[in-house]
Coordinates of C-alpha atoms in Angstrom, one line a residue:
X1 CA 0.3 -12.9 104.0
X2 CA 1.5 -9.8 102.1
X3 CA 3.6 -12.4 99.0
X4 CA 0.6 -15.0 98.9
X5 CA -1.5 -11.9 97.7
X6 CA 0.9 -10.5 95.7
X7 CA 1.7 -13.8 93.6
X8 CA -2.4 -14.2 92.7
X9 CA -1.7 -10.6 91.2
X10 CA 1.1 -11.4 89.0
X11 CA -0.3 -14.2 88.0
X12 CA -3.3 -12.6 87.1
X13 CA -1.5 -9.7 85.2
X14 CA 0.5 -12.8 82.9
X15 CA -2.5 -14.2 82.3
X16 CA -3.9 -10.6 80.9
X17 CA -0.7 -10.0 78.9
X18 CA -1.1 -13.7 77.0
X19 CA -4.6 -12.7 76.3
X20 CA -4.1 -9.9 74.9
X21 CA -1.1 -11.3 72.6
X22 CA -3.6 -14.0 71.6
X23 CA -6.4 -11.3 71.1
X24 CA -7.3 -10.3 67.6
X25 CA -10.5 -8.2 67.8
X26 CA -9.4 -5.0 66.4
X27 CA -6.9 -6.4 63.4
X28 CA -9.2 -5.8 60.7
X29 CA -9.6 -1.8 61.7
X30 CA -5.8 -1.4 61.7
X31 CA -5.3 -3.1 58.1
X32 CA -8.4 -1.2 56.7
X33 CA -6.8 2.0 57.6
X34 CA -3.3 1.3 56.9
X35 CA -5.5 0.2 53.0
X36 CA -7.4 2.8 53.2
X37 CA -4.4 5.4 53.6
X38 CA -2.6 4.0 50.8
X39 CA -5.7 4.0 48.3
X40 CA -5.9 7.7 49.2
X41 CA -2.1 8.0 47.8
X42 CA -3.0 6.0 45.0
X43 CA -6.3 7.5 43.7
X44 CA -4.2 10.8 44.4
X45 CA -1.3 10.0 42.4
X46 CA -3.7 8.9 39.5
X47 CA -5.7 12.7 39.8
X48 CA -1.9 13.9 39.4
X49 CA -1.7 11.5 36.1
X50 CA -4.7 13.1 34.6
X51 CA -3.9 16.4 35.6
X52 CA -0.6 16.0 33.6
X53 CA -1.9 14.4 30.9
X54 CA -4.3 16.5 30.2
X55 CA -2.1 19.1 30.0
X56 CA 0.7 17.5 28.2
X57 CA -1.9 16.8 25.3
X58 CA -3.6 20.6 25.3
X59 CA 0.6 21.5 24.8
X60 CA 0.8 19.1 22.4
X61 CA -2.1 19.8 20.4
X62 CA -1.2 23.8 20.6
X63 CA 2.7 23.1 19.4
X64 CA 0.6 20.9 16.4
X65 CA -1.5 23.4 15.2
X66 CA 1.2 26.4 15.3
X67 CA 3.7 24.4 13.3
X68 CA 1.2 23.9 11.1
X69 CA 0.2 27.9 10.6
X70 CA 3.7 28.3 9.9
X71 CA 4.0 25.5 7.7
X72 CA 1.1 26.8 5.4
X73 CA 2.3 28.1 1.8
X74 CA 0.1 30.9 2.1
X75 CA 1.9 32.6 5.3
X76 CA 4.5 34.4 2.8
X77 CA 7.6 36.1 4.1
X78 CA 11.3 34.9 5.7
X79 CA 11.8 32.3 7.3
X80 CA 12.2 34.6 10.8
X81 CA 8.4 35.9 9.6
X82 CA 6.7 32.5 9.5
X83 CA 8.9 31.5 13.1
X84 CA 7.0 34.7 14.0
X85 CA 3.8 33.2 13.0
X86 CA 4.3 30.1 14.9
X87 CA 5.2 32.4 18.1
X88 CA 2.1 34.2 17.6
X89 CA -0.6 31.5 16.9
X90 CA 1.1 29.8 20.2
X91 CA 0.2 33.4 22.2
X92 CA -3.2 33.2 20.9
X93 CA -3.2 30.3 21.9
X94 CA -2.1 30.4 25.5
X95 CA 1.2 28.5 24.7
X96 CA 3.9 30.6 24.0
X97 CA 5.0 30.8 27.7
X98 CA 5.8 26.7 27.1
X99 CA 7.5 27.3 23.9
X100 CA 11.3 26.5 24.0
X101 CA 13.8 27.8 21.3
X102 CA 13.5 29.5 18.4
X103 CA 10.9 27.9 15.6
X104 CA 12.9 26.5 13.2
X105 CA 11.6 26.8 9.1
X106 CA 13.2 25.5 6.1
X107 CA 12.5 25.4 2.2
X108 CA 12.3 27.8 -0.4
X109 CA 8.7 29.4 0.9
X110 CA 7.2 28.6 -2.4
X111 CA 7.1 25.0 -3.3
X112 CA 7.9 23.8 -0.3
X113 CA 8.4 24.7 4.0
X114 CA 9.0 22.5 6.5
X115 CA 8.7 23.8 10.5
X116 CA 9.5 22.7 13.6
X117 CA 9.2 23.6 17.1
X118 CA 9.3 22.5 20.7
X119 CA 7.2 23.2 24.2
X120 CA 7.7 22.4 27.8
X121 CA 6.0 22.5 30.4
X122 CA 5.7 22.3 34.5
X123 CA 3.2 20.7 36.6
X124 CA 3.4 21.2 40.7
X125 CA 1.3 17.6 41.8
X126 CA -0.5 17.6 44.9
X127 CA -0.3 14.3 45.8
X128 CA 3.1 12.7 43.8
X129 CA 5.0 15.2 46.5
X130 CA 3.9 13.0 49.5
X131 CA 6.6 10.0 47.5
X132 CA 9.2 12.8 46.8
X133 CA 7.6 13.7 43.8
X134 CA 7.3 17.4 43.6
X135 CA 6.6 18.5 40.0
X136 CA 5.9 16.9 36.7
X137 CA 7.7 18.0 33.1
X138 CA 6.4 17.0 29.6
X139 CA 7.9 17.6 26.3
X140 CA 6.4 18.2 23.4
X141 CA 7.7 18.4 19.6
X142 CA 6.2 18.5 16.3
X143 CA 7.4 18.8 12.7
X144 CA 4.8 20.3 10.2
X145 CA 5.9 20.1 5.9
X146 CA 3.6 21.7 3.3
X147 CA 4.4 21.2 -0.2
X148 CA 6.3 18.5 -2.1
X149 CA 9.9 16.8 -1.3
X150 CA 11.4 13.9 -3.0
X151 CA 8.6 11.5 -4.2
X152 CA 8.7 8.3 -5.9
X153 CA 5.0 6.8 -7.1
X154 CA 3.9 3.2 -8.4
X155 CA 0.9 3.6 -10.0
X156 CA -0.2 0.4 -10.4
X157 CA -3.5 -0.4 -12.8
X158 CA -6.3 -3.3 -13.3
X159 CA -6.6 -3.4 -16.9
X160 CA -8.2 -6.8 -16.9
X161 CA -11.4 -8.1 -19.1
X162 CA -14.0 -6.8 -16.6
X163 CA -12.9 -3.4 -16.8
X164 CA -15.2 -3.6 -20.0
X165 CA -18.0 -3.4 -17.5
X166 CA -20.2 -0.4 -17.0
X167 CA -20.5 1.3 -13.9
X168 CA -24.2 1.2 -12.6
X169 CA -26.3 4.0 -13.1
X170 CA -23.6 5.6 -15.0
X171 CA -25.1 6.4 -18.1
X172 CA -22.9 3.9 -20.1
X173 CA -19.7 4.7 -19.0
X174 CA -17.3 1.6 -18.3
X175 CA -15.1 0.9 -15.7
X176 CA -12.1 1.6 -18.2
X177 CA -13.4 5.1 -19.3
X178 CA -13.6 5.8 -15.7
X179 CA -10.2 4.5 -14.9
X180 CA -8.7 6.7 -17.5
X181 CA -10.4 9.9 -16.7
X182 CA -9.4 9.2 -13.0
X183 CA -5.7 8.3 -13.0
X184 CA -5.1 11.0 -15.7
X185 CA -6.7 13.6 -13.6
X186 CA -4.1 12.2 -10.8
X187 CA -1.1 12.3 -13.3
X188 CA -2.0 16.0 -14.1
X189 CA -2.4 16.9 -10.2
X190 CA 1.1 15.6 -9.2
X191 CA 3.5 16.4 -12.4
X192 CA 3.2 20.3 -12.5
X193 CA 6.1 22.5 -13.2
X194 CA 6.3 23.5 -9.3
X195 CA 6.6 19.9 -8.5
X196 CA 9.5 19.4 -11.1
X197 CA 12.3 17.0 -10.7
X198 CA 10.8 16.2 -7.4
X199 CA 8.2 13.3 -8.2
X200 CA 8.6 10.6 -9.9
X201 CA 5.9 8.3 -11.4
X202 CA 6.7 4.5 -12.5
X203 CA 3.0 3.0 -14.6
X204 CA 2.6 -0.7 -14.0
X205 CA -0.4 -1.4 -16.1
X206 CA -1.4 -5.1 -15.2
X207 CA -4.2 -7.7 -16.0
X208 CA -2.7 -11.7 -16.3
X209 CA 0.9 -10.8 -16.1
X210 CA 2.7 -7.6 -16.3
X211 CA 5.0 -6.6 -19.7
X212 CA 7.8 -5.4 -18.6
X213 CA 9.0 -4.4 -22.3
X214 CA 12.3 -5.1 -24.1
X215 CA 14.5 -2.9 -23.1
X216 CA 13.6 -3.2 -19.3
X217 CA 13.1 -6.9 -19.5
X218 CA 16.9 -6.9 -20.9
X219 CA 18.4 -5.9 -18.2
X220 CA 17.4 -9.1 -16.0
X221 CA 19.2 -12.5 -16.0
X222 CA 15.9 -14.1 -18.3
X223 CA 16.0 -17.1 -20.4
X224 CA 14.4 -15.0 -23.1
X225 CA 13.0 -17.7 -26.1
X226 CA 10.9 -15.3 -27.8
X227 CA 10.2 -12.1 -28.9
X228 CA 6.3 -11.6 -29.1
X229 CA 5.9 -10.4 -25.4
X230 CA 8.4 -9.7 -22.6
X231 CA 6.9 -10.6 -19.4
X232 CA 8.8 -12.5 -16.6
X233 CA 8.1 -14.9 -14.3
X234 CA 8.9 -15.3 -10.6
X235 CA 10.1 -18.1 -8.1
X236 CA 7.4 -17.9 -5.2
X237 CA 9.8 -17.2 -2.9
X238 CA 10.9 -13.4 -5.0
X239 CA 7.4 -12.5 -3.6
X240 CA 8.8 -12.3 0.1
X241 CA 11.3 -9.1 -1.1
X242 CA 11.0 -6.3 -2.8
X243 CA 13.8 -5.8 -4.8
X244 CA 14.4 -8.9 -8.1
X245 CA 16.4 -11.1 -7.3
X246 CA 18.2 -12.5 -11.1
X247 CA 21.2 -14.7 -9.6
X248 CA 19.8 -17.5 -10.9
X249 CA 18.1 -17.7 -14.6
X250 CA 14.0 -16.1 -14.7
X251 CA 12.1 -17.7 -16.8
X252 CA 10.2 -15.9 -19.7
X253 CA 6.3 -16.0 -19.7
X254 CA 4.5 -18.1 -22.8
X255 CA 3.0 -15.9 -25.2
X256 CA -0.3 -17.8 -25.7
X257 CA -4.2 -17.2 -25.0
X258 CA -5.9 -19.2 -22.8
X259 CA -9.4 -16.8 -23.0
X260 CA -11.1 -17.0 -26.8
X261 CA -11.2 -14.6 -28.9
X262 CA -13.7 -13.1 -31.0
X263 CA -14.8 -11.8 -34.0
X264 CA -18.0 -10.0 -33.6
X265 CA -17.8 -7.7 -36.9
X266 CA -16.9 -10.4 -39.4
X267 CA -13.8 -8.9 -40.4
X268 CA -11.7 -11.7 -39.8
X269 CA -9.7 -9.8 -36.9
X270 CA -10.0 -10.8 -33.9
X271 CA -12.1 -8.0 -31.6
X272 CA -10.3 -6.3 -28.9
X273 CA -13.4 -4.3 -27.8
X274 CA -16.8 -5.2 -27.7
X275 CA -20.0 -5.1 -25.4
X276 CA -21.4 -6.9 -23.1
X277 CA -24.5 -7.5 -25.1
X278 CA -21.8 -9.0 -27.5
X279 CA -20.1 -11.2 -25.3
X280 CA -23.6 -12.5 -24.4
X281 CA -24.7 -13.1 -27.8
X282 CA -21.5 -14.7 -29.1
X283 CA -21.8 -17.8 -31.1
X284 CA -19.2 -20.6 -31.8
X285 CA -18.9 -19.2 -35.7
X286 CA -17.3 -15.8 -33.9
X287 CA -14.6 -18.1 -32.3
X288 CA -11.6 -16.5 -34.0
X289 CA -7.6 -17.8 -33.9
X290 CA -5.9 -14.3 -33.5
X291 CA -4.5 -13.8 -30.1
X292 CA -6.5 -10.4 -28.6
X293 CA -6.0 -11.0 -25.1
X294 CA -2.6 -13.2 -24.4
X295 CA -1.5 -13.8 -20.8
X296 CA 1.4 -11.7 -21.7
X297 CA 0.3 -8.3 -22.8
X298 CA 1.7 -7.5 -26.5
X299 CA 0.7 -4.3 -27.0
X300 CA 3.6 -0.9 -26.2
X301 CA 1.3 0.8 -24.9
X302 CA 1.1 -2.1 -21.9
X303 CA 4.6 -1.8 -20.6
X304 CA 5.6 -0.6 -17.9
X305 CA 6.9 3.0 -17.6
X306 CA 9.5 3.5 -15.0
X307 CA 10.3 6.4 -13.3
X308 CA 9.0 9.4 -15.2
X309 CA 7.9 13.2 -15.2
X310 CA 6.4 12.9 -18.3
X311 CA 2.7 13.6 -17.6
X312 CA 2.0 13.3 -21.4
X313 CA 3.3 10.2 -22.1
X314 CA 1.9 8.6 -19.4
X315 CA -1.5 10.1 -20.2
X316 CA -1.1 8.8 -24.0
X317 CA -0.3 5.9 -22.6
X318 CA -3.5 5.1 -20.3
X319 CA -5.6 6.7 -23.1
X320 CA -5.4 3.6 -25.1
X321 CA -5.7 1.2 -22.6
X322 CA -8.5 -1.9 -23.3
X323 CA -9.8 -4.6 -21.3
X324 CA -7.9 -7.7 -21.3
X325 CA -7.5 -11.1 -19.7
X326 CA -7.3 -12.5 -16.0
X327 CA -6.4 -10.4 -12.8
X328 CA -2.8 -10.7 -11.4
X329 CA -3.3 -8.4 -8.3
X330 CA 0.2 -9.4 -7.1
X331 CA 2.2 -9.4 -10.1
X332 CA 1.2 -5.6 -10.6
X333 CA 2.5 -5.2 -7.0
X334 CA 5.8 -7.2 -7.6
X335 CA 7.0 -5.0 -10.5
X336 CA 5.3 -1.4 -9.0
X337 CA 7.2 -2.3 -5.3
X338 CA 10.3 -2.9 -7.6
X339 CA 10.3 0.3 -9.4
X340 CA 10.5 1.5 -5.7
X341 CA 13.8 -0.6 -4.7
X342 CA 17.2 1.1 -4.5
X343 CA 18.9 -2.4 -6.0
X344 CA 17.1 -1.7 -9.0
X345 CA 18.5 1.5 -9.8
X346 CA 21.7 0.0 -12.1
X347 CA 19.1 -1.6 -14.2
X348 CA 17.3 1.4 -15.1
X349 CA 20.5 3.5 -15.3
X350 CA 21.2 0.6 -18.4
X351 CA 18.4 1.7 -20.1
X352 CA 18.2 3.8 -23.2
X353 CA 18.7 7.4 -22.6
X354 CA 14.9 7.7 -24.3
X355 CA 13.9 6.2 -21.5
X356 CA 15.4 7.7 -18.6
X357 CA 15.1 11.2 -17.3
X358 CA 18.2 12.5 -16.2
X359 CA 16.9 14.1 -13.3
X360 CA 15.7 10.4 -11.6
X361 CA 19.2 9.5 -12.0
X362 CA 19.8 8.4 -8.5
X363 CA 16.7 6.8 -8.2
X364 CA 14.8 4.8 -6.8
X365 CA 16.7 6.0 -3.6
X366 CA 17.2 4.2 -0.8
X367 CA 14.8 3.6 1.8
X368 CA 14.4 6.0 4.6
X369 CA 11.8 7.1 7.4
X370 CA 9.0 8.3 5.7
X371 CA 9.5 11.7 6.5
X372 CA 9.3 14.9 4.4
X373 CA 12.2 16.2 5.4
X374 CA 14.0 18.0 2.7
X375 CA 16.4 15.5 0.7
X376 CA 14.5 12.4 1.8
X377 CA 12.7 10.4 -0.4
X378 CA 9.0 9.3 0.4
X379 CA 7.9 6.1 -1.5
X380 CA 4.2 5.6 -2.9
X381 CA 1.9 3.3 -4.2
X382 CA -1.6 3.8 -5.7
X383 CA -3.5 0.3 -6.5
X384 CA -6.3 0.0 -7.9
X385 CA -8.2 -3.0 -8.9
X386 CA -12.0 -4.4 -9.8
X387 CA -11.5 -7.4 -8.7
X388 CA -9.2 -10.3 -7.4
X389 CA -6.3 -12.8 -8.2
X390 CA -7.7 -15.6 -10.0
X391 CA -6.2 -18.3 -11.7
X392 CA -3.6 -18.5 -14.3
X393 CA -2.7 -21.6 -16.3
X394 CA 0.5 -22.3 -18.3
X395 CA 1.0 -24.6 -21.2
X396 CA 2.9 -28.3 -20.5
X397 CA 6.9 -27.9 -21.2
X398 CA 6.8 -30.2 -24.0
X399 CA 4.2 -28.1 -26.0
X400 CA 6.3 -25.3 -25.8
X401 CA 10.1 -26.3 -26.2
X402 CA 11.0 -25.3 -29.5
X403 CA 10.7 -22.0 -32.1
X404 CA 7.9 -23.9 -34.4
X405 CA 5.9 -24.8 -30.9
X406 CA 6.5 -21.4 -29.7
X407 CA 5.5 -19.5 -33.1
X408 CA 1.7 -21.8 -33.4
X409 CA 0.7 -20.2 -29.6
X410 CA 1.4 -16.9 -31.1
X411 CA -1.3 -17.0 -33.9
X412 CA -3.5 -19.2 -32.6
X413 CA -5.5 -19.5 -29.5
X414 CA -5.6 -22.3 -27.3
X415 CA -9.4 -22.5 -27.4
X416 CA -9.7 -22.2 -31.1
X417 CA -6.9 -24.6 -31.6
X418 CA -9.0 -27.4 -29.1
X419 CA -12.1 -26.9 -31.1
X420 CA -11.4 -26.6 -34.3
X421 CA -8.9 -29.7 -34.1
X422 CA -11.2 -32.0 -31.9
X423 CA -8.4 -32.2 -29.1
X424 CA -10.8 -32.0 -26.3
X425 CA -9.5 -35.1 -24.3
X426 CA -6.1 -33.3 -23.8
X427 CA -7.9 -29.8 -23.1
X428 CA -7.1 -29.8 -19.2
X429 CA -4.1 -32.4 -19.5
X430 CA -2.3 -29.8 -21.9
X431 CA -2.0 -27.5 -19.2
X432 CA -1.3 -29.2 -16.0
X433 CA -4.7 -30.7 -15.6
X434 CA -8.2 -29.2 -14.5
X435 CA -8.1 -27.4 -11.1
X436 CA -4.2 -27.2 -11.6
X437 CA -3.2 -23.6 -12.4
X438 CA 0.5 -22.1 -12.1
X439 CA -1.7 -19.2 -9.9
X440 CA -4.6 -19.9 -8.0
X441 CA -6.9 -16.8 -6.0
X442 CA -5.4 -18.3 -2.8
X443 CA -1.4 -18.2 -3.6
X444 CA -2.4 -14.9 -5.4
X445 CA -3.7 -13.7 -2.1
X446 CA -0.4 -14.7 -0.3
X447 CA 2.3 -13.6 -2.0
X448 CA 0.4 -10.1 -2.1
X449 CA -0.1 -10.2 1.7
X450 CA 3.9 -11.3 1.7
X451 CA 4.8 -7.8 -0.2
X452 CA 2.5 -6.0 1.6
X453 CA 3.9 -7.0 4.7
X454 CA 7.2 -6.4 3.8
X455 CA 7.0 -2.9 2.0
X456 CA 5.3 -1.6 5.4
X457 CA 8.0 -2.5 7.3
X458 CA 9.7 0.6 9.1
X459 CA 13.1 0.0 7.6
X460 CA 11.1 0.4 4.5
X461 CA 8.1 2.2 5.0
X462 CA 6.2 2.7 1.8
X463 CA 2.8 3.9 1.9
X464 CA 0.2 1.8 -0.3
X465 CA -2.8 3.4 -0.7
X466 CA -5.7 0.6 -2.2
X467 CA -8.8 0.9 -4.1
X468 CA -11.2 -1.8 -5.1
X469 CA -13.6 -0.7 -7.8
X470 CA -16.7 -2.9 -8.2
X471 CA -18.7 -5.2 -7.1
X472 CA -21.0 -6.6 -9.7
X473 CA -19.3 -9.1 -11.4
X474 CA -18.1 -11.8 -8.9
X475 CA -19.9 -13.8 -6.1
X476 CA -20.3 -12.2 -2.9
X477 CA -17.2 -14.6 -1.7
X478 CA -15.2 -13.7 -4.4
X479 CA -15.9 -9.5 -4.1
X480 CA -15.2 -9.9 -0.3
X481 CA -12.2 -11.5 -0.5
X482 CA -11.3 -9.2 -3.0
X483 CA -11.7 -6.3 -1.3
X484 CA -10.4 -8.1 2.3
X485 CA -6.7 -8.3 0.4
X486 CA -7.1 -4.7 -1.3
X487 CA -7.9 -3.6 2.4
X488 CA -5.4 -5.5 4.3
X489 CA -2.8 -4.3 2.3
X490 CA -2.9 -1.0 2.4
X491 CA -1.4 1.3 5.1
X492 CA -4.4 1.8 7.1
X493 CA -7.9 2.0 7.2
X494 CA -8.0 5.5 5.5
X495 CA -5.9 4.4 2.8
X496 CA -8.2 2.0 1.1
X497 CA -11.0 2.8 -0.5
X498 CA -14.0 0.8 -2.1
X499 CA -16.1 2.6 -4.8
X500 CA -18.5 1.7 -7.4
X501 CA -16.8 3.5 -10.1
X502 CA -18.3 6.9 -9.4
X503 CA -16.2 8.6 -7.1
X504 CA -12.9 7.3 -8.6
X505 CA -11.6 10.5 -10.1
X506 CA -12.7 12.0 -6.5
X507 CA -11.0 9.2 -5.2
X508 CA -7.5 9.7 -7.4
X509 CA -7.9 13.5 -6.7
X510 CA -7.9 13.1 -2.8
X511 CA -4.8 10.4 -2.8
X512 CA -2.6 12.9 -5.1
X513 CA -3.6 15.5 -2.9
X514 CA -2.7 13.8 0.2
X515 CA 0.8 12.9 -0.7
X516 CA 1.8 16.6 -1.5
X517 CA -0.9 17.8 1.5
X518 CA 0.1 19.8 4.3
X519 CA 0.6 17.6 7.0
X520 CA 2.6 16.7 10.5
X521 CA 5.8 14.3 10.5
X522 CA 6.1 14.0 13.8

């Protein structure tokens, strides 16, 4: 009797043992708090995160500002005095218990200072310790420069027909007077005699082409066939570097003037200035032959100036710029990133000694970081333009293969030459056909986005600085896609600028001011 009770029992107790194995009431509770546990480490860990980051940037920001006390030119003294400084603002501060090492300060104190220091600091977490993680560490460093190192500038200026313009509400003044007054102001800001054989200025005036002159344009592997302009031009593909690229032949630009010309004052010379009231007024009898505004520039003063100190002659220089011609954004860019190319530096060396200043000898210098330590060489380029690539048309082969063919473009325009000898069937077929152009806005657009591009890149690192100067001229599409390439090219958002014409000596003031600024490197 005692065993047939017993067994009931046993059986009774399996039975509650597979139950509760197959039981899962209760599940949920365990997972949510095994969840609920590890959330608490998580959103723990992230407090710790933002505790450090927090003060990692405070560090950072403190170690910023103190290299930048010391680096000011106006803290005179040694160089042990102005480590002092940085030690000091950091106290003030509530940093100098992070600081590690001595400051360290270079340059002569006068023109030039450059100053670095470091920080470190410790940070006990509260919950990163329950994963073995007991403290935190961040570093900070920062490099602060005042004054002027090695510089190399392209100035690079739109001296096209619409610079004839006046700037609204002006008075009267043009965009050209206002582009002189400006850029000369920016010469005169940069070329002082504290900044002496440190910066170095290259003037790439530009409107349809670019005139490299003579003597420069010698110095290049160029089928040269005449001798009324010197302008050269480029396989598509030399717009994906920067340097110029002459192992096989260039070709030579045509000198000849697709624009009219005019003769408002009767003097049988063709006009190269004149109003807009003018321009509006003109009749067919003005039509004149003389070339005033060639796709090639002719004039001397419309070459390009490389690598100078010479703030007088490059103010004479923009002082008799005129209005002229198309706009050839990226040709201006080709030659000012090329003045900025180490590969190029044989060709200037080749140059008369008239034209070289001994000091820029070694220049353009290679590419480096675009730091200001002292020695390195920071690369700059200012454009400025009113406008955007448009087309450019070139003259058939055949109508310009020989000296006599060559000589009759030179004095003689192509408009004047279809009207006056009734040619007007073969007015588009002469050159290429209507719609046809060697440049259009679009491939002018892309090969300046290609240099662009490529000059940013951090092996070579050149800062473009962009301005587009006004907006009255051109269809909306035509000023916003103007201004879209301007912008996209330059280094960054604060580095292009869009004026009227007004603030464009403010404008030149403020970019010549920020490339010898004080400022942080690192």
């Amino acid at each position: 009797m005692m065993m047939s009770k017993a067994l009931p029992a046993a059986r009774q107790f399996q039975t509650l043992v597979k139950r509760f194995r197959k039981e899962e009431d209760g599940s949920v509770i365990v997972l949510t708090l095994f969840l609920l546990v590890l959330m608490l480490i998580l959103g723990g860990m992230a407090v710790d995160f933002m505790r450090f980051e927090s003060r990692r940037a405070k560090l950072q920001g403190c170690i910023d500002n103190a290299v930048l006390a010391g680096a000011d030119l106006d803290q005179s003294g040694t160089n042990d005095e102005v480590a002092q400084v940085v030690r000091d603002w950091s106290e003030a501060n509530d940093c100098h218990n992070e600081l590690v090492g001595t400051p360290t300060v270079s340059g002569d104190g006068t023109n030039y200072r450059e100053v670095t220091a470091g920080g470190q600091m410790t940070l006990d977490t509260f919950f990163l310790r329950l994963i073995g993680t007991d403290e935190m560490t961040a570093v900070a460093a920062s490099t602060a420069v005042e004054g002027v190192g090695n510089i190399e500038i392209s100035l690079i200026l739109d001296v096209s027909g619409s610079m004839r313009y006046e700037i609204p509400g002006s008075g009267g003044v043009t965009r050209m007077e206002r582009l002189k007054e400006a850029s000369s102001a920016f010469v005169d800001a940069l070329l002082t005699a504290e900044n002496a054989d440190r910066i170095s200025v290259s003037l790439v005036p530009y409107s349809e082409h670019v005139n490299a002159g003579p003597e420069l344009m010698a110095q290049f592997n160029v089928n040269q066939v005449h001798d009324f302009s010197h302008c050269i031009e480029f396989p598509n593909a030399a717009y994906n570097t920067l340097s110029i690229d002459d192992s096989t032949p260039l070709e030579q630009a045509q000198h000849y003037q697709f624009n009219q010309a005019y003769d408002f004052d009767g003097d049988g010379v063709s006009d190269n200035e004149f109003t807009i009231a003018q321009y509006n007024a003109r009749s067919s009898s003005q039509i004149s032959p003389q070339l005033n505004q060639p796709v090639c520039p002719q004039q001397e003063y419309e070459r390009i100036i490389p690598l100078t100190q010479n703030a007088d002659l490059l103010k004479d220089n923009i002082d008799l710029f005129q209005p002229r011609s198309g706009t050839s954004i990226f040709l201006g860019l080709k030659w000012g990133l090329a003045l900025l190319d180490s590969s190029l530096n044989d060709e200037l060396l080749a140059l008369p000694a008239s034209m070289r200043d001994p000091a820029f000898a070694t220049r353009p210098a290679p590419y480096n970081s675009n730091n200001a330590a002292l020695g390195a060489t920071i690369k700059y380029v200012v454009l400025m333009s009113d406008g955007q690539n448009d087309s450019s048309y070139r003259l058939n082969d055949e109508l310009y293969d020989t000296p006599s063919k060559r000589a009759h473009w030179a004095k003689e325009t192509y408009q004047y030459f279809y009207r006056t000898d009734k040619h007007y069937e073969q007015f588009w077929e002469w050159i290429g056909g209507y719609g046809n152009p060697k440049y259009d806005a679009t491939l002018g657009d892309t090969l300046m986005a290609n240099m662009c591009t490529e000059a940013k890149k951090p092996e070579n690192n050149v800062t473009i600085f962009t301005i587009a100067m006004g907006t009255d001229t051109s269809s909306a599409a035509e000023d916003a896609r103007g201004k879209a390439a301007l912008q996209a090219c330059a280094s960054g958002p604060s580095f292009y600028k869009a004026t009227s014409g007004d603030e464009l000596v403010a404008i030149f003031e403020a970019i010549a001011e920020q490339i010898t600024d004080l400022r942080l490197t690192q």
